[in-house]
GROMACS .gro file of C-alpha atoms in nm:
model
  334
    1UNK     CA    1   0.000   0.000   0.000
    2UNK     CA    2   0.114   0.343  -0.060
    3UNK     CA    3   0.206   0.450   0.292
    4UNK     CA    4   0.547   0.615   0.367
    5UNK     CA    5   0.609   0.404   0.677
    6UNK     CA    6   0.464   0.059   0.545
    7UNK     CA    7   0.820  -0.101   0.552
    8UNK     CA    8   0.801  -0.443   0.578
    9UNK     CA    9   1.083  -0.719   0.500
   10UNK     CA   10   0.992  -1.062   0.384
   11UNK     CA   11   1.255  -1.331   0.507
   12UNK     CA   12   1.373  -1.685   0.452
   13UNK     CA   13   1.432  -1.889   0.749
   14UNK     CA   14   1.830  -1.794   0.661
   15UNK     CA   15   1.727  -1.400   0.708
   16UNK     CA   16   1.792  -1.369   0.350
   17UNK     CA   17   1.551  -1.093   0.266
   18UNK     CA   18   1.289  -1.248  -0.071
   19UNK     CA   19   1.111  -0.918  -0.107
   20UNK     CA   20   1.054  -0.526   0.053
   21UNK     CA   21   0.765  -0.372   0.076
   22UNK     CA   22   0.843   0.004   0.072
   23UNK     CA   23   0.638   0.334   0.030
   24UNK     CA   24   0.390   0.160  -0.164
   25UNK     CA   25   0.617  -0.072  -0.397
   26UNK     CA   26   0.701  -0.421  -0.420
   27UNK     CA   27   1.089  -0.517  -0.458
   28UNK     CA   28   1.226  -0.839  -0.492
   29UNK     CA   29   1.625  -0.920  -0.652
   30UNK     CA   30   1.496  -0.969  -0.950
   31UNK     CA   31   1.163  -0.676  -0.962
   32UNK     CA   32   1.058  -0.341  -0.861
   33UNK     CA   33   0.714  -0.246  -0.911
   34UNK     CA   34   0.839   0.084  -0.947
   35UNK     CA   35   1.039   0.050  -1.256
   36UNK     CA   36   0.777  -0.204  -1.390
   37UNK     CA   37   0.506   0.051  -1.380
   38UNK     CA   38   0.276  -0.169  -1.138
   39UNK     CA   39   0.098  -0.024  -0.863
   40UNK     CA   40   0.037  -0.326  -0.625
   41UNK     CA   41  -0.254  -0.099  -0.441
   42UNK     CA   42  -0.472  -0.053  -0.790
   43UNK     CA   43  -0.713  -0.298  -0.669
   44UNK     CA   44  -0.809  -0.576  -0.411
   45UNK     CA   45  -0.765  -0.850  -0.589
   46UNK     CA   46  -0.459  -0.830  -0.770
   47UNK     CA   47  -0.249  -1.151  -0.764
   48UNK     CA   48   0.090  -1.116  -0.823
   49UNK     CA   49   0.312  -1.409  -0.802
   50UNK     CA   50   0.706  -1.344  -0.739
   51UNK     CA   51   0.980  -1.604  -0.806
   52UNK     CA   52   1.307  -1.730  -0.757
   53UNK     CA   53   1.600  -1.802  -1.047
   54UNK     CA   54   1.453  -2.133  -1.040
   55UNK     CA   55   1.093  -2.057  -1.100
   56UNK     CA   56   1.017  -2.109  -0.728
   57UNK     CA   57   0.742  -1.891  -0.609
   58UNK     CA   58   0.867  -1.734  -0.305
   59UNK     CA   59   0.595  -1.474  -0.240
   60UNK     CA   60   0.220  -1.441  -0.341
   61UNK     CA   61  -0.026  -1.122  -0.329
   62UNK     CA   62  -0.354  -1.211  -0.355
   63UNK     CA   63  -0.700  -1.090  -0.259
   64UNK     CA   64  -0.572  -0.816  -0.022
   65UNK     CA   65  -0.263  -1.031   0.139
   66UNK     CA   66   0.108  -1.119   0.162
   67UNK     CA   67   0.189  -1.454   0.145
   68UNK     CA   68   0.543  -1.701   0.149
   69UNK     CA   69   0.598  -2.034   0.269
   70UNK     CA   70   0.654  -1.876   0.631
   71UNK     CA   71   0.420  -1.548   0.611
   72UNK     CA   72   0.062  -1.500   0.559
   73UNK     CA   73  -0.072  -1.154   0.657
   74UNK     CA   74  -0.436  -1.294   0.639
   75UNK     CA   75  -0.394  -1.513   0.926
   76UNK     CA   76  -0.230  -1.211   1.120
   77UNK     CA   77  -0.544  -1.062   1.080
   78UNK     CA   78  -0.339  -0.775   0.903
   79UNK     CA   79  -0.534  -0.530   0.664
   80UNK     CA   80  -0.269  -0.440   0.381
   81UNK     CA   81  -0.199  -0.112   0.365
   82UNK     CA   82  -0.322  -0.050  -0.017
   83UNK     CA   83  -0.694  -0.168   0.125
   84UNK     CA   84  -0.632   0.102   0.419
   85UNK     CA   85  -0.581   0.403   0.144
   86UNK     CA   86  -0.918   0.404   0.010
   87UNK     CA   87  -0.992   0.439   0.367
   88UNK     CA   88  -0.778   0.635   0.524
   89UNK     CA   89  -0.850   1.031   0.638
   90UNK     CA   90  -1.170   1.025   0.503
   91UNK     CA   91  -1.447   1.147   0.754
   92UNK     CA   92  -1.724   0.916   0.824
   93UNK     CA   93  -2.039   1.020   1.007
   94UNK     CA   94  -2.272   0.788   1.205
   95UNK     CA   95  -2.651   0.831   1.212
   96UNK     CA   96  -2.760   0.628   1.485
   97UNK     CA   97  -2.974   0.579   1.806
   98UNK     CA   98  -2.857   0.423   2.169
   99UNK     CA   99  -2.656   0.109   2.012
  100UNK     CA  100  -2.427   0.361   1.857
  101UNK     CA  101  -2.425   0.642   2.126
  102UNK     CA  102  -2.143   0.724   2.358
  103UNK     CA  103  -2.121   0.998   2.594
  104UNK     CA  104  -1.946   1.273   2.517
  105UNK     CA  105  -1.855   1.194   2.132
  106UNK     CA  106  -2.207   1.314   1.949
  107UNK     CA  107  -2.305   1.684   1.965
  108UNK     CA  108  -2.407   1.850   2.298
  109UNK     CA  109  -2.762   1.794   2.422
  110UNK     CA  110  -2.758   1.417   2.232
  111UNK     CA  111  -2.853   1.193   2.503
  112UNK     CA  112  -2.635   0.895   2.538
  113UNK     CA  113  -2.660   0.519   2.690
  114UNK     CA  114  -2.282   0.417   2.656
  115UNK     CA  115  -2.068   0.331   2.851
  116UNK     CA  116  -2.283   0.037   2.971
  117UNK     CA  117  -2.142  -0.342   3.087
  118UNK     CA  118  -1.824  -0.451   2.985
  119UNK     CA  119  -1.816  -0.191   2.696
  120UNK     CA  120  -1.636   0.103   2.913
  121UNK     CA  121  -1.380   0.270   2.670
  122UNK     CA  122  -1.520   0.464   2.289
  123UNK     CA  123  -1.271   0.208   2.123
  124UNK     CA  124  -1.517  -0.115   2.181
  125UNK     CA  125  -1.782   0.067   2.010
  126UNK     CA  126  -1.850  -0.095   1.698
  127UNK     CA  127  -1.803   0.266   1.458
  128UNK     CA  128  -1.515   0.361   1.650
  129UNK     CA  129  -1.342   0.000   1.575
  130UNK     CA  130  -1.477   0.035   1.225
  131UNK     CA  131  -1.308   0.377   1.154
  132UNK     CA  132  -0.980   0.297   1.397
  133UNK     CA  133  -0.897  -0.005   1.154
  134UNK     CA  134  -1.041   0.136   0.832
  135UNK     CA  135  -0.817   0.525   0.942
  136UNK     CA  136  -1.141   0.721   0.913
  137UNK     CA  137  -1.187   1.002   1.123
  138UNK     CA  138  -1.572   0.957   1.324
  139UNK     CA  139  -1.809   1.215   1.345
  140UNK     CA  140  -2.088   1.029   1.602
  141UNK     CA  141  -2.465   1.168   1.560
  142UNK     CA  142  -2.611   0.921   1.778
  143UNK     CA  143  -2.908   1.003   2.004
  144UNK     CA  144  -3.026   0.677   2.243
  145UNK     CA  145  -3.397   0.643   2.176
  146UNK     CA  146  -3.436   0.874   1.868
  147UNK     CA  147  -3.599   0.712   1.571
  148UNK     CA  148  -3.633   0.810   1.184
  149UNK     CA  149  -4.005   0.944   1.190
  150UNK     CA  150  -4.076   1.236   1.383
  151UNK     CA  151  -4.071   1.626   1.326
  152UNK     CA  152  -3.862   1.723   0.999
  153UNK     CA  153  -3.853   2.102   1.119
  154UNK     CA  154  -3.825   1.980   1.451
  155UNK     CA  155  -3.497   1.894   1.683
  156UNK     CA  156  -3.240   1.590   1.603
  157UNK     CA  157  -3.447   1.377   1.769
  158UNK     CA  158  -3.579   1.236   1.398
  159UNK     CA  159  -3.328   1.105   1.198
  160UNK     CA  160  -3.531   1.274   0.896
  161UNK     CA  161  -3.484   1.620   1.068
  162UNK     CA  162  -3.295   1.902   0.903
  163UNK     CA  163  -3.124   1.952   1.233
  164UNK     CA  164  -2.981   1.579   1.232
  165UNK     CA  165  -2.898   1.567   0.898
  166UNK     CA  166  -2.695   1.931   0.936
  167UNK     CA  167  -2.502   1.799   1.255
  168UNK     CA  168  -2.407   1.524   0.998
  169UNK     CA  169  -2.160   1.794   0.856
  170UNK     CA  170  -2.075   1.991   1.192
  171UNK     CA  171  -1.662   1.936   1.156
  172UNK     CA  172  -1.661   1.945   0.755
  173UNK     CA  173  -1.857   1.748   0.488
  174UNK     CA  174  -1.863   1.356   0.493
  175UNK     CA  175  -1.703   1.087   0.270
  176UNK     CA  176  -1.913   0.843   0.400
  177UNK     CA  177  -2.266   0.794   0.596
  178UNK     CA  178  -2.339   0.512   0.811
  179UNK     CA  179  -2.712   0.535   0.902
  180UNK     CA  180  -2.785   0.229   1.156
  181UNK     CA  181  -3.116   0.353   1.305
  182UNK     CA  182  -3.480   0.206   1.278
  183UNK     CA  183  -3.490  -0.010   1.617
  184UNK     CA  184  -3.694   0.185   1.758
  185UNK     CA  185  -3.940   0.255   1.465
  186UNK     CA  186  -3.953  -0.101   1.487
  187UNK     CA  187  -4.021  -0.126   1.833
  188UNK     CA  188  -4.074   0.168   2.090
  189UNK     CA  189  -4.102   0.093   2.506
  190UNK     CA  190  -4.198   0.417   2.591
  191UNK     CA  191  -4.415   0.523   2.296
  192UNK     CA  192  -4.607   0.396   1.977
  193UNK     CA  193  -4.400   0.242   1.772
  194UNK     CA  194  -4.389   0.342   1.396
  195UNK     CA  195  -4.686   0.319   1.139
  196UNK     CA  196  -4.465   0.034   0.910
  197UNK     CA  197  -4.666   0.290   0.632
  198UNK     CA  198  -4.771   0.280   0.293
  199UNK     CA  199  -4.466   0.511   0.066
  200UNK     CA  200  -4.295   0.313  -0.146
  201UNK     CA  201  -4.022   0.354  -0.396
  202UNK     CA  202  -4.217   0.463  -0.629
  203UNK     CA  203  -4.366   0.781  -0.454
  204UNK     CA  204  -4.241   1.105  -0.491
  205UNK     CA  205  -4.018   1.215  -0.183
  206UNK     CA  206  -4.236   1.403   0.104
  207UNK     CA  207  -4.227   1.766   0.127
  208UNK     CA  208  -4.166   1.879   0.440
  209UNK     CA  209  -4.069   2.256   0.356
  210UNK     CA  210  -4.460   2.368   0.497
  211UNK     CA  211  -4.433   2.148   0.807
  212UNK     CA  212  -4.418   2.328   1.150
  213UNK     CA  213  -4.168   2.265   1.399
  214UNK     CA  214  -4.426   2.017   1.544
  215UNK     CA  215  -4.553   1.877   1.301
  216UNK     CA  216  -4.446   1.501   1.238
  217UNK     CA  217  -4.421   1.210   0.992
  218UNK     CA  218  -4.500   0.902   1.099
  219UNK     CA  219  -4.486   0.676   0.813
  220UNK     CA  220  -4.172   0.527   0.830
  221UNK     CA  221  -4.116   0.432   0.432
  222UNK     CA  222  -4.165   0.844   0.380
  223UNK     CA  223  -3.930   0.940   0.699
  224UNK     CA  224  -3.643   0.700   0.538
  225UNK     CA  225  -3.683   0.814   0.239
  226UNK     CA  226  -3.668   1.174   0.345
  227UNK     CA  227  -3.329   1.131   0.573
  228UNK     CA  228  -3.175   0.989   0.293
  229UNK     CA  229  -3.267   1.262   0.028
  230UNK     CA  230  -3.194   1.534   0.220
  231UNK     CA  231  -2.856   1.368   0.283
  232UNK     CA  232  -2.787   1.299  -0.045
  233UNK     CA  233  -2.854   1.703  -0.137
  234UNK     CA  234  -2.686   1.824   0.175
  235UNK     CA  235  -2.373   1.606   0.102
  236UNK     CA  236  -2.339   1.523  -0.284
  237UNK     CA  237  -1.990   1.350  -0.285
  238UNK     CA  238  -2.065   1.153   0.045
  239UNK     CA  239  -2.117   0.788  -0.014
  240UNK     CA  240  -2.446   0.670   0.240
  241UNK     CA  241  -2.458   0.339   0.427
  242UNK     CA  242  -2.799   0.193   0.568
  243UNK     CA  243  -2.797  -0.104   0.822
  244UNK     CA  244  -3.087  -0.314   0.915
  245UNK     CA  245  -3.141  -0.404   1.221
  246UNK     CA  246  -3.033  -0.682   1.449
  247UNK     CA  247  -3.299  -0.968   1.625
  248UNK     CA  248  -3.396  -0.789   1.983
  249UNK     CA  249  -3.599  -0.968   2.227
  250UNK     CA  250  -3.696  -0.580   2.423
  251UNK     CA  251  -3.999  -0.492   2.257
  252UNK     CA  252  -4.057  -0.883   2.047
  253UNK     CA  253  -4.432  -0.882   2.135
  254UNK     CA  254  -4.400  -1.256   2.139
  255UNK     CA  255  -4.065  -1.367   2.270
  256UNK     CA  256  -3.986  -1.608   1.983
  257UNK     CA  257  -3.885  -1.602   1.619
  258UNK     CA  258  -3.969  -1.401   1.439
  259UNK     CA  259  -3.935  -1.096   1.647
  260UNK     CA  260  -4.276  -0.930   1.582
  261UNK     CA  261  -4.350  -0.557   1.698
  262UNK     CA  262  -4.707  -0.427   1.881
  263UNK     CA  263  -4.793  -0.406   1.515
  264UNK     CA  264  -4.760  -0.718   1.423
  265UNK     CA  265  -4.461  -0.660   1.168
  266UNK     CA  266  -4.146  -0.839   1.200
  267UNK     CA  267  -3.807  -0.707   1.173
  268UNK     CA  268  -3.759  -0.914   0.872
  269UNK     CA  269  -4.007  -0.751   0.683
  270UNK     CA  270  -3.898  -0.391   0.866
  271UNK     CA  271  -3.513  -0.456   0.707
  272UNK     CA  272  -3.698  -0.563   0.356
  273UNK     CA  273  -3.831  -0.194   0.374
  274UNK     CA  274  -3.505  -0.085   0.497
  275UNK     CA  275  -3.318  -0.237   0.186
  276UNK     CA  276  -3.561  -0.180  -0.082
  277UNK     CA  277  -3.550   0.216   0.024
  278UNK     CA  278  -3.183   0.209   0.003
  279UNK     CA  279  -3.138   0.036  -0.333
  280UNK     CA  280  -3.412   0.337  -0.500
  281UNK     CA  281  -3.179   0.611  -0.317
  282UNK     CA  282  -2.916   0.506  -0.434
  283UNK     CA  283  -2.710   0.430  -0.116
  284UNK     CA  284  -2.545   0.100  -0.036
  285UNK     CA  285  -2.742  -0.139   0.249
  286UNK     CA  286  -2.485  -0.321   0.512
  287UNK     CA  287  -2.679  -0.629   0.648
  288UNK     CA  288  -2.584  -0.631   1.023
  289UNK     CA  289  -2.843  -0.836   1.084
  290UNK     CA  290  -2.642  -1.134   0.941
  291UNK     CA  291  -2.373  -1.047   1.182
  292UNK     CA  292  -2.390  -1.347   1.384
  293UNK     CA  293  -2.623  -1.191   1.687
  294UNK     CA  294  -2.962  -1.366   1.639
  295UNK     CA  295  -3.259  -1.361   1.880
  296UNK     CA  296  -3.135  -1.735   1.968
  297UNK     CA  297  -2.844  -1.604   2.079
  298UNK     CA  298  -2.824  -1.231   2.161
  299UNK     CA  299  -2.853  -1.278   2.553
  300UNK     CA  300  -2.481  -1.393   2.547
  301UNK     CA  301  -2.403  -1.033   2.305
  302UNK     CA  302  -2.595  -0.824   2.469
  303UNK     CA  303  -2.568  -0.559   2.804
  304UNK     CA  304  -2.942  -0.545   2.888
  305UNK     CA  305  -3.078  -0.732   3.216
  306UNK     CA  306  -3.145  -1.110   3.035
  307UNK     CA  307  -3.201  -1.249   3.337
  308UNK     CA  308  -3.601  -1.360   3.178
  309UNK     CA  309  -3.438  -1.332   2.846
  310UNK     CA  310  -3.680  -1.084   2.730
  311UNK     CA  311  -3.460  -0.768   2.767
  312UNK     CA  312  -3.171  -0.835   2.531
  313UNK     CA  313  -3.150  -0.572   2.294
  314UNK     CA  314  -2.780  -0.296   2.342
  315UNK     CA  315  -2.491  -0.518   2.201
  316UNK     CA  316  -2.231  -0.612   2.453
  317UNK     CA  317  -1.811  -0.582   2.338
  318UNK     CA  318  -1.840  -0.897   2.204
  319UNK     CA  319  -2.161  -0.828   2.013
  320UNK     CA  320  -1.985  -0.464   1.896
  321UNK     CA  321  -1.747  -0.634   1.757
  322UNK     CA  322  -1.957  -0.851   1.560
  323UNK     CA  323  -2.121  -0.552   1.438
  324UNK     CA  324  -1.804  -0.383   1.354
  325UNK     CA  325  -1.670  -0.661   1.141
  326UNK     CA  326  -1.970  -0.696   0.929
  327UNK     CA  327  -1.981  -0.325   0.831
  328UNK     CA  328  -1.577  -0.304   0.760
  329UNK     CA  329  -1.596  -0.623   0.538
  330UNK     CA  330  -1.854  -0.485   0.353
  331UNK     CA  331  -1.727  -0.124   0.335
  332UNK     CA  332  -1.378  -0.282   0.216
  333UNK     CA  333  -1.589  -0.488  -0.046
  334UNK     CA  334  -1.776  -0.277  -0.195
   0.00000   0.00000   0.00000
């Protein structure tokens, strides 16, 4: 990767060195990227084999790694450096609601719930291990119990607010959006939860330039929608991320799969809405709800009270990590 302190020697088991990796460039005895015209870092899955006088491979790129008979980066769990630089610097903001809140990090008067159980430092949250590994700088706009619908000329309490969406951009203009909100559309304890709504991708976009400051949408399809376009205009050159939402057992009328809201809708057919908005929008969809926490198993990734296993719903370390490595695999493969 093209990074002035990526040095990295590749040895035999005599300490003979087979190949440098040096500000972004390759070099073996016998090749330099440099003089070659190859740019190992063009894309992810360049495969470039290196040999010996005899023909002997003694190194491998491929897919993203370093590999000889005594060295694979993969299994080091090491992110090569030219995967990094599409990454790195690049200011990513997070729309979220208590799973992704952490005191002190979004904008004052944002309520938070985190710290909470064994996640007590900002580094186990799951954005803040996406955007440590990936070298993005994190702009947090997370606000525990806020949902999408609500009051477009109102506070940042709705994610479809103009006041959200503009502390979105309070330390400069995003490269990237990570919306993962909707849990509590989905499923409210201390109010109604959402309308699941009748917009769909097909309707024009709501205007909300006569609403009051009261005034409120409640048809979750329109409020998505909404957050999204007004994103998109506020922030033309920012790519936008959309998460569904993970199996909770809080506000699962029933207790059992499916999880099914007051409404009777389940948060499989919620993320279907979820995904189908994003695809029309244009923005990319991240499916954390394949992550690996399931309502089978989320009391053991989980910090809620699951002592009647009804409760489980604010991910634990280990379940922000789960989180964390879904969204940076698909953020690196897309």
């Amino acid at each position: 990767g093209e990074s002035e302190n990526a040095d990295v020697d590749i040895t035999d088991e005599e300490n003979n060195i087979l190949a440098r990796c040096s500000d972004g460039h390759i070099r073996t005895k016998n090749f330099d990227s440099r003089e070659q015209g190859v740019f190992v870092d063009n894309e992810v899955n360049t495969d470039l084999d290196f040999s010996d006088e005899n023909n002997n491979v003694v190194m491998r790129v491929a897919d993203g790694h370093v590999r000889t008979k005594y060295f694979n980066s993969s299994v080091g769990h090491l992110i090569v450096d030219f995967i990094k630089n599409k990454f790195r610097g690049l200011r990513c903001a997070i729309v979220g609601d208590s799973i992704s809140s952490y005191v002190g990090t979004s904008p004052s008067g944002y309520q938070e719930r985190y710290p909470d159980g064994d996640v007590t430092n900002v580094n186990q949250m799951w954005w803040k291990i996406v955007c440590d590994t990936l070298e993005m700088i994190p702009v947090n706009c997370s606000w525990r119990g806020t949902k999408v619908v609500g009051a477009p000329k109102g506070n940042a309490t709705a994610a479809c607010s103009d006041a959200r969406v503009a502390d979105i951009g309070r330390d400069g203009a995003p490269d990237i959006v990570i919306f993962y909100i909707g849990c509590n559309d989905w499923g409210s304890s201390n109010s109604p939860v959402a309308d699941f709504g009748t917009w769909n991708v097909d309707d024009l976009i709501v205007d909300d330039s006569g609403y009051s400051s009261t005034q409120t949408l409640t048809d979750f399809g329109a409020a998505y929608s909404l957050m999204l376009a007004k994103t998109h205009k506020a922030y033309p050159h920012a790519k936008l991320y959309c998460c569904t939402i993970m199996d909770e057992l809080l506000r699962d009328d029933d207790k059992q799969y499916p999880p099914i809201n007051a409404r009777g809708v389940s948060n499989y057919t919620w993320n279907e809405k979820i995904k189908d908005i994003t695809e029309a929008l244009g923005a990319s969809c991240i499916n954390v709800h394949d992550c690996g926490v399931n309502c089978f198993n989320i009391i053991y990734y989980c910090t809620d009270d699951t002592g009647s296993q009804g409760t489980a719903l604010h991910p634990n370390k280990a379940g922000m990590a789960l989180i964390a490595q879904k969204v940076i695999s698909a953020l690196i493969a897309e």
